């Protein structure tokens, strides 16, 4: 024990007198190990703590506080009580001892053994003996953290202080300036309100001490290590100001004052704060300020200079109306909401009677905001406004005025709140249904396209009001929409009609099944058209196909519309419909599969009807006799449109049925099993994955027609959810690999490679997958290293398998991508290998994407770039001159797909290569490189400033490029250079201005505009009054 005592005295002496701060950790370790106790440490510190020198006393307290802050000392309640008394006494000591005392008290607030009553005595001493705002930043933070800890653990004790605690806190934070401490103080103030502390007579003081920071005006310094943002402070302060209705009498005048200011940010903050407080306050809190609030909000909408402020003002008005709507009506109480809406109507309604003046729109927006706030407000507003608007519409003759009235009606109808579930109330619009429908149907019968468009929007809004439209209204609407689809050639009208039909069909499917779909089918299949009308008939068919997709969201509509689309494809087999129309029919089927509700009924429709019919049709076209054109269904464009129909169905509709579809497809392609196909007249034992021996030259056209159908197999098996097992995977992969490497038809071997890659991407980890990849790689290398005529096939398989493995971070992906890098020097495959990196970094639309449930890891592009950028640089430096463009193109393809922030961070190391890429004759490389350089120039690294001469020279050489996009992009980069420090760019001013003269006369207006902007910026450099 004597040795321990000597050690303790030695530690104290070395810390206090020797100023060795590291000894605090040794002391803390001694307490933790039991060599001595905290009270023994206090005794050892006795001479230091009673020294006549304040600095010595401060060092002694600092040692004790650091031991406590270490957190390893397990204190008893008695020890905490002694330490608490000691520290409270020390608060009266010299000011140099205050910082370590506060740190010690902070450590004690974290102790579970804090005795009852200690929190109160600590705070009394703190508030009485310490002037917080005279402390340094860290010590003030210490005080706020003490308060936070005690509020979390000793709430009942602190509440016993009553309003004195609030007053003490107000004194502590009054005058705080540091944003970190303000964030702590705002959170404490918020907790005072939320946890129900007694504000007493100090509510106004608490409001004043916090509201003086409103609105927050804070711009964080660059590279701020603390990461405090203006938005954090705004939200923290807003939570305080809007926390209690007791602040209402102080808050509303403050907000009205800020709304009257000319500072846009202050207005926006005030409006957002008003919106927040109105969701918590009651109507009685606003009564005194209603007129002032309404005047300010009305002004911000009628005289707005900012859409953001206008939106915030409308949101605040809706919140105010909603607050007033929560008032309870009784025979003795005043109708606060009704009185407020009378004022709103008085100030807005007369503007609606002048639809050709611009004030109609702000007035309509104000009424719409009120109308959408509550059901009570909806009833008042609609009763006052709708009869006048419908009467005006019927009395006006000018199309522009009638369109305005229709648009105002539509916005009001859209904003109406639904009726609460009461049996004796049909809703705010029920009394106006006939007039509104009459206006809508009347406008749909007009010949003016703008009226028809506005009427479709109104009709859609009416339909979305639950229970408003009668069955007869819906049927009449379906007839009108059908007529417009069949007769209107205006594209804008057609889009609006199709959109409206989609809304109505989702809510009222029966009318569209019985009325619209039969008429569309009749018109699409009508023939005998005269030659001059062929173009309009094709346009009609396009509109009908689009409408069939739009209305098909309910399973009952899908069952009626999809047979029509399949009939279109069947007719295309014999030439009844063109390739373009067949492709549009497939896109309509795909859109239906994307939007239809995932029910068993819809899944059965697609998996048991649509997909088998599609497979049957394309197989029938592929098996037509040699010499026959096969019609549109054998064209690559058509098959590319069929694949998304199948993949979308298998990826999102009924996984169990999708698994069955995939199993059927595999049996069809591996075994020739056609038993599940409708209208089955196919030969048995079809060999769809069998590649014809090219030496036999037997029926080559029929061979590629069959082999290209492998893309349909890809659609089935590569889009299944990862939990669905694909049967016969090993056999299927073997056949796909064989087809990929030996087939001579590019679409066929490409689709086979994509299918192979899609299956590999989802295969489970293990030796089986690794063995498969190694075997495939050996075969690919064998084909690539020889003079085989099948090198392109092997290369295609290499690219797709590399992508499949790269997406899932498979360890063997590096070997395949290294193989791609080595091909950049190949005479035949160098350019395709450079293009392949764009495929690796891009999202593939039909396979290996998240929509197909592929295994795609986060940030795989960034990882690939970081692992391989050095290889590209080394390869470029070692490559012969004629092969360097391949490396530049590969680099450009990789970098251009990285997120902008990654480009800015990584490109400085590659700047020399990027400048070299600007001299590459490939315009695609130039354009992608320019798009990479533009964000780097905006925040230039030192290396760019060092090579400014080369940068300017390369960019000016491209401002007269043959490609318009290159000229525009290079001009934007030249303009960005003008924003660099003046002393850096001034030497280039004359040279740049000369080079920008020819683009001023460019034949393209967009290029001339960029040139004018760039030249204007450069002209200002070094000029009087310029930068």
PDB file of N, CA and C in Angstrom, residues 520-582:
ATOM      1  N   UNK A 520     -62.697   0.474 -80.218  1.00  0.00           N
ATOM      2  CA  UNK A 520     -61.315   0.576 -80.672  1.00  0.00           C
ATOM      3  C   UNK A 520     -60.929  -0.630 -81.520  1.00  0.00           C
ATOM      4  N   UNK A 521     -61.358  -1.797 -81.101  1.00  0.00           N
ATOM      5  CA  UNK A 521     -61.053  -3.002 -81.876  1.00  0.00           C
ATOM      6  C   UNK A 521     -61.690  -2.923 -83.251  1.00  0.00           C
ATOM      7  N   UNK A 522     -62.936  -2.488 -83.298  1.00  0.00           N
ATOM      8  CA  UNK A 522     -63.647  -2.394 -84.583  1.00  0.00           C
ATOM      9  C   UNK A 522     -62.925  -1.453 -85.539  1.00  0.00           C
ATOM     10  N   UNK A 523     -62.485  -0.296 -85.027  1.00  0.00           N
ATOM     11  CA  UNK A 523     -61.827   0.677 -85.889  1.00  0.00           C
ATOM     12  C   UNK A 523     -60.448   0.200 -86.328  1.00  0.00           C
ATOM     13  N   UNK A 524     -59.709  -0.457 -85.432  1.00  0.00           N
ATOM     14  CA  UNK A 524     -58.365  -0.898 -85.796  1.00  0.00           C
ATOM     15  C   UNK A 524     -58.398  -1.959 -86.883  1.00  0.00           C
ATOM     16  N   UNK A 525     -59.397  -2.830 -86.839  1.00  0.00           N
ATOM     17  CA  UNK A 525     -59.443  -3.930 -87.799  1.00  0.00           C
ATOM     18  C   UNK A 525     -60.297  -3.610 -89.020  1.00  0.00           C
ATOM     19  N   UNK A 526     -60.807  -2.380 -89.101  1.00  0.00           N
ATOM     20  CA  UNK A 526     -61.581  -2.016 -90.294  1.00  0.00           C
ATOM     21  C   UNK A 526     -60.638  -1.896 -91.483  1.00  0.00           C
ATOM     22  N   UNK A 527     -61.115  -2.274 -92.651  1.00  0.00           N
ATOM     23  CA  UNK A 527     -60.273  -2.196 -93.847  1.00  0.00           C
ATOM     24  C   UNK A 527     -61.034  -1.443 -94.936  1.00  0.00           C
ATOM     25  N   UNK A 528     -60.532  -1.496 -96.163  1.00  0.00           N
ATOM     26  CA  UNK A 528     -61.171  -0.795 -97.274  1.00  0.00           C
ATOM     27  C   UNK A 528     -60.861   0.681 -97.284  1.00  0.00           C
ATOM     28  N   UNK A 529     -59.820   1.076 -96.589  1.00  0.00           N
ATOM     29  CA  UNK A 529     -59.456   2.486 -96.556  1.00  0.00           C
ATOM     30  C   UNK A 529     -58.847   2.902 -97.894  1.00  0.00           C
ATOM     31  N   UNK A 530     -59.120   4.123 -98.282  1.00  0.00           N
ATOM     32  CA  UNK A 530     -58.517   4.662 -99.497  1.00  0.00           C
ATOM     33  C   UNK A 530     -57.040   4.979 -99.239  1.00  0.00           C
ATOM     34  N   UNK A 531     -56.263   4.975-100.291  1.00  0.00           N
ATOM     35  CA  UNK A 531     -54.820   5.207-100.164  1.00  0.00           C
ATOM     36  C   UNK A 531     -54.476   6.511 -99.483  1.00  0.00           C
ATOM     37  N   UNK A 532     -55.131   7.638 -99.812  1.00  0.00           N
ATOM     38  CA  UNK A 532     -54.764   8.890 -99.127  1.00  0.00           C
ATOM     39  C   UNK A 532     -55.039   8.871 -97.637  1.00  0.00           C
ATOM     40  N   UNK A 533     -55.890   7.922 -97.208  1.00  0.00           N
ATOM     41  CA  UNK A 533     -56.236   7.896 -95.790  1.00  0.00           C
ATOM     42  C   UNK A 533     -55.385   6.917 -94.989  1.00  0.00           C
ATOM     43  N   UNK A 534     -54.421   6.271 -95.661  1.00  0.00           N
ATOM     44  CA  UNK A 534     -53.622   5.263 -94.970  1.00  0.00           C
ATOM     45  C   UNK A 534     -52.850   5.866 -93.798  1.00  0.00           C
ATOM     46  N   UNK A 535     -52.280   7.033 -94.033  1.00  0.00           N
ATOM     47  CA  UNK A 535     -51.484   7.650 -92.966  1.00  0.00           C
ATOM     48  C   UNK A 535     -52.343   7.928 -91.741  1.00  0.00           C
ATOM     49  N   UNK A 536     -53.533   8.498 -91.950  1.00  0.00           N
ATOM     50  CA  UNK A 536     -54.395   8.799 -90.806  1.00  0.00           C
ATOM     51  C   UNK A 536     -54.875   7.522 -90.126  1.00  0.00           C
ATOM     52  N   UNK A 537     -55.041   6.440 -90.918  1.00  0.00           N
ATOM     53  CA  UNK A 537     -55.463   5.171 -90.310  1.00  0.00           C
ATOM     54  C   UNK A 537     -54.359   4.593 -89.430  1.00  0.00           C
ATOM     55  N   UNK A 538     -53.092   4.738 -89.875  1.00  0.00           N
ATOM     56  CA  UNK A 538     -51.974   4.291 -89.037  1.00  0.00           C
ATOM     57  C   UNK A 538     -51.917   5.114 -87.752  1.00  0.00           C
ATOM     58  N   UNK A 539     -52.151   6.429 -87.856  1.00  0.00           N
ATOM     59  CA  UNK A 539     -52.169   7.273 -86.668  1.00  0.00           C
ATOM     60  C   UNK A 539     -53.296   6.860 -85.730  1.00  0.00           C
ATOM     61  N   UNK A 540     -54.462   6.518 -86.301  1.00  0.00           N
ATOM     62  CA  UNK A 540     -55.586   6.042 -85.490  1.00  0.00           C
ATOM     63  C   UNK A 540     -55.212   4.771 -84.742  1.00  0.00           C
ATOM     64  N   UNK A 541     -54.565   3.850 -85.453  1.00  0.00           N
ATOM     65  CA  UNK A 541     -54.158   2.602 -84.797  1.00  0.00           C
ATOM     66  C   UNK A 541     -53.183   2.870 -83.654  1.00  0.00           C
ATOM     67  N   UNK A 542     -52.260   3.803 -83.865  1.00  0.00           N
ATOM     68  CA  UNK A 542     -51.308   4.127 -82.793  1.00  0.00           C
ATOM     69  C   UNK A 542     -52.034   4.676 -81.564  1.00  0.00           C
ATOM     70  N   UNK A 543     -53.014   5.537 -81.798  1.00  0.00           N
ATOM     71  CA  UNK A 543     -53.773   6.094 -80.672  1.00  0.00           C
ATOM     72  C   UNK A 543     -54.550   5.001 -79.946  1.00  0.00           C
ATOM     73  N   UNK A 544     -55.128   4.112 -80.724  1.00  0.00           N
ATOM     74  CA  UNK A 544     -55.909   3.029 -80.100  1.00  0.00           C
ATOM     75  C   UNK A 544     -55.023   2.102 -79.278  1.00  0.00           C
ATOM     76  N   UNK A 545     -53.837   1.786 -79.802  1.00  0.00           N
ATOM     77  CA  UNK A 545     -52.933   0.902 -79.069  1.00  0.00           C
ATOM     78  C   UNK A 545     -52.473   1.565 -77.767  1.00  0.00           C
ATOM     79  N   UNK A 546     -52.206   2.858 -77.829  1.00  0.00           N
ATOM     80  CA  UNK A 546     -51.811   3.579 -76.624  1.00  0.00           C
ATOM     81  C   UNK A 546     -52.944   3.611 -75.608  1.00  0.00           C
ATOM     82  N   UNK A 547     -54.168   3.819 -76.079  1.00  0.00           N
ATOM     83  CA  UNK A 547     -55.321   3.873 -75.172  1.00  0.00           C
ATOM     84  C   UNK A 547     -55.573   2.523 -74.512  1.00  0.00           C
ATOM     85  N   UNK A 548     -55.412   1.443 -75.261  1.00  0.00           N
ATOM     86  CA  UNK A 548     -55.624   0.115 -74.684  1.00  0.00           C
ATOM     87  C   UNK A 548     -54.667  -0.131 -73.517  1.00  0.00           C
ATOM     88  N   UNK A 549     -53.446   0.350 -73.645  1.00  0.00           N
ATOM     89  CA  UNK A 549     -52.501   0.196 -72.531  1.00  0.00           C
ATOM     90  C   UNK A 549     -52.889   1.077 -71.360  1.00  0.00           C
ATOM     91  N   UNK A 550     -53.338   2.306 -71.654  1.00  0.00           N
ATOM     92  CA  UNK A 550     -53.635   3.254 -70.576  1.00  0.00           C
ATOM     93  C   UNK A 550     -54.792   2.798 -69.707  1.00  0.00           C
ATOM     94  N   UNK A 551     -55.804   2.178 -70.301  1.00  0.00           N
ATOM     95  CA  UNK A 551     -56.997   1.812 -69.530  1.00  0.00           C
ATOM     96  C   UNK A 551     -56.833   0.498 -68.794  1.00  0.00           C
ATOM     97  N   UNK A 552     -55.754  -0.223 -69.056  1.00  0.00           N
ATOM     98  CA  UNK A 552     -55.647  -1.603 -68.549  1.00  0.00           C
ATOM     99  C   UNK A 552     -54.846  -1.668 -67.261  1.00  0.00           C
ATOM    100  N   UNK A 553     -55.458  -1.229 -66.174  1.00  0.00           N
ATOM    101  CA  UNK A 553     -54.832  -1.377 -64.860  1.00  0.00           C
ATOM    102  C   UNK A 553     -55.604  -2.360 -63.986  1.00  0.00           C
ATOM    103  N   UNK A 554     -56.900  -2.487 -64.215  1.00  0.00           N
ATOM    104  CA  UNK A 554     -57.711  -3.446 -63.475  1.00  0.00           C
ATOM    105  C   UNK A 554     -57.711  -4.788 -64.204  1.00  0.00           C
ATOM    106  N   UNK A 555     -57.651  -5.906 -63.483  1.00  0.00           N
ATOM    107  CA  UNK A 555     -57.622  -7.216 -64.147  1.00  0.00           C
ATOM    108  C   UNK A 555     -58.771  -7.432 -65.114  1.00  0.00           C
ATOM    109  N   UNK A 556     -59.980  -6.932 -64.798  1.00  0.00           N
ATOM    110  CA  UNK A 556     -61.116  -7.134 -65.693  1.00  0.00           C
ATOM    111  C   UNK A 556     -60.891  -6.432 -67.028  1.00  0.00           C
ATOM    112  N   UNK A 557     -60.257  -5.256 -67.009  1.00  0.00           N
ATOM    113  CA  UNK A 557     -59.966  -4.549 -68.263  1.00  0.00           C
ATOM    114  C   UNK A 557     -58.842  -5.260 -69.008  1.00  0.00           C
ATOM    115  N   UNK A 558     -57.860  -5.755 -68.273  1.00  0.00           N
ATOM    116  CA  UNK A 558     -56.753  -6.467 -68.912  1.00  0.00           C
ATOM    117  C   UNK A 558     -57.267  -7.672 -69.683  1.00  0.00           C
ATOM    118  N   UNK A 559     -58.216  -8.391 -69.105  1.00  0.00           N
ATOM    119  CA  UNK A 559     -58.753  -9.573 -69.779  1.00  0.00           C
ATOM    120  C   UNK A 559     -59.522  -9.212 -71.039  1.00  0.00           C
ATOM    121  N   UNK A 560     -59.971  -7.966 -71.139  1.00  0.00           N
ATOM    122  CA  UNK A 560     -60.676  -7.535 -72.345  1.00  0.00           C
ATOM    123  C   UNK A 560     -59.738  -6.904 -73.364  1.00  0.00           C
ATOM    124  N   UNK A 561     -58.692  -6.230 -72.913  1.00  0.00           N
ATOM    125  CA  UNK A 561     -57.825  -5.496 -73.841  1.00  0.00           C
ATOM    126  C   UNK A 561     -56.713  -6.349 -74.433  1.00  0.00           C
ATOM    127  N   UNK A 562     -56.168  -7.261 -73.633  1.00  0.00           N
ATOM    128  CA  UNK A 562     -55.032  -8.032 -74.154  1.00  0.00           C
ATOM    129  C   UNK A 562     -55.409  -8.947 -75.323  1.00  0.00           C
ATOM    130  N   UNK A 563     -56.605  -9.570 -75.363  1.00  0.00           N
ATOM    131  CA  UNK A 563     -56.948 -10.328 -76.570  1.00  0.00           C
ATOM    132  C   UNK A 563     -56.950  -9.469 -77.828  1.00  0.00           C
ATOM    133  N   UNK A 564     -57.325  -8.202 -77.714  1.00  0.00           N
ATOM    134  CA  UNK A 564     -57.300  -7.311 -78.874  1.00  0.00           C
ATOM    135  C   UNK A 564     -55.863  -7.109 -79.340  1.00  0.00           C
ATOM    136  N   UNK A 565     -54.944  -6.880 -78.390  1.00  0.00           N
ATOM    137  CA  UNK A 565     -53.536  -6.677 -78.749  1.00  0.00           C
ATOM    138  C   UNK A 565     -52.931  -7.941 -79.361  1.00  0.00           C
ATOM    139  N   UNK A 566     -53.299  -9.094 -78.824  1.00  0.00           N
ATOM    140  CA  UNK A 566     -52.813 -10.345 -79.405  1.00  0.00           C
ATOM    141  C   UNK A 566     -53.383 -10.574 -80.795  1.00  0.00           C
ATOM    142  N   UNK A 567     -54.614 -10.131 -80.998  1.00  0.00           N
ATOM    143  CA  UNK A 567     -55.220 -10.248 -82.325  1.00  0.00           C
ATOM    144  C   UNK A 567     -54.479  -9.363 -83.327  1.00  0.00           C
ATOM    145  N   UNK A 568     -54.013  -8.201 -82.873  1.00  0.00           N
ATOM    146  CA  UNK A 568     -53.208  -7.331 -83.730  1.00  0.00           C
ATOM    147  C   UNK A 568     -51.937  -8.050 -84.166  1.00  0.00           C
ATOM    148  N   UNK A 569     -51.282  -8.726 -83.229  1.00  0.00           N
ATOM    149  CA  UNK A 569     -50.041  -9.433 -83.559  1.00  0.00           C
ATOM    150  C   UNK A 569     -50.305 -10.614 -84.482  1.00  0.00           C
ATOM    151  N   UNK A 570     -51.410 -11.296 -84.274  1.00  0.00           N
ATOM    152  CA  UNK A 570     -51.757 -12.405 -85.154  1.00  0.00           C
ATOM    153  C   UNK A 570     -52.014 -11.911 -86.573  1.00  0.00           C
ATOM    154  N   UNK A 571     -52.687 -10.759 -86.675  1.00  0.00           N
ATOM    155  CA  UNK A 571     -52.949 -10.184 -87.994  1.00  0.00           C
ATOM    156  C   UNK A 571     -51.659  -9.701 -88.638  1.00  0.00           C
ATOM    157  N   UNK A 572     -50.696  -9.251 -87.827  1.00  0.00           N
ATOM    158  CA  UNK A 572     -49.416  -8.815 -88.388  1.00  0.00           C
ATOM    159  C   UNK A 572     -48.665  -9.963 -89.034  1.00  0.00           C
ATOM    160  N   UNK A 573     -48.922 -11.193 -88.584  1.00  0.00           N
ATOM    161  CA  UNK A 573     -48.272 -12.371 -89.154  1.00  0.00           C
ATOM    162  C   UNK A 573     -48.595 -12.510 -90.627  1.00  0.00           C
ATOM    163  N   UNK A 574     -49.804 -12.085 -91.014  1.00  0.00           N
ATOM    164  CA  UNK A 574     -50.232 -12.185 -92.417  1.00  0.00           C
ATOM    165  C   UNK A 574     -50.209 -10.832 -93.113  1.00  0.00           C
ATOM    166  N   UNK A 575     -49.574  -9.831 -92.496  1.00  0.00           N
ATOM    167  CA  UNK A 575     -49.434  -8.545 -93.147  1.00  0.00           C
ATOM    168  C   UNK A 575     -50.547  -7.562 -92.880  1.00  0.00           C
ATOM    169  N   UNK A 576     -51.460  -7.901 -91.981  1.00  0.00           N
ATOM    170  CA  UNK A 576     -52.567  -6.992 -91.693  1.00  0.00           C
ATOM    171  C   UNK A 576     -52.138  -5.746 -90.934  1.00  0.00           C
ATOM    172  N   UNK A 577     -51.041  -5.850 -90.191  1.00  0.00           N
ATOM    173  CA  UNK A 577     -50.498  -4.708 -89.460  1.00  0.00           C
ATOM    174  C   UNK A 577     -49.013  -4.606 -89.770  1.00  0.00           C
ATOM    175  N   UNK A 578     -48.499  -3.381 -89.733  1.00  0.00           N
ATOM    176  CA  UNK A 578     -47.094  -3.143 -90.068  1.00  0.00           C
ATOM    177  C   UNK A 578     -46.192  -3.523 -88.901  1.00  0.00           C
ATOM    178  N   UNK A 579     -44.881  -3.522 -89.180  1.00  0.00           N
ATOM    179  CA  UNK A 579     -43.907  -3.797 -88.128  1.00  0.00           C
ATOM    180  C   UNK A 579     -44.015  -2.770 -87.008  1.00  0.00           C
ATOM    181  N   UNK A 580     -44.135  -1.489 -87.374  1.00  0.00           N
ATOM    182  CA  UNK A 580     -44.239  -0.435 -86.373  1.00  0.00           C
ATOM    183  C   UNK A 580     -45.453  -0.658 -85.470  1.00  0.00           C
ATOM    184  N   UNK A 581     -46.577  -1.039 -86.062  1.00  0.00           N
ATOM    185  CA  UNK A 581     -47.791  -1.258 -85.280  1.00  0.00           C
ATOM    186  C   UNK A 581     -47.661  -2.489 -84.397  1.00  0.00           C
ATOM    187  N   UNK A 582     -46.989  -3.523 -84.899  1.00  0.00           N
ATOM    188  CA  UNK A 582     -46.766  -4.718 -84.082  1.00  0.00           C
ATOM    189  C   UNK A 582     -45.872  -4.401 -82.888  1.00  0.00           C
TER     190      UNK A 582
END
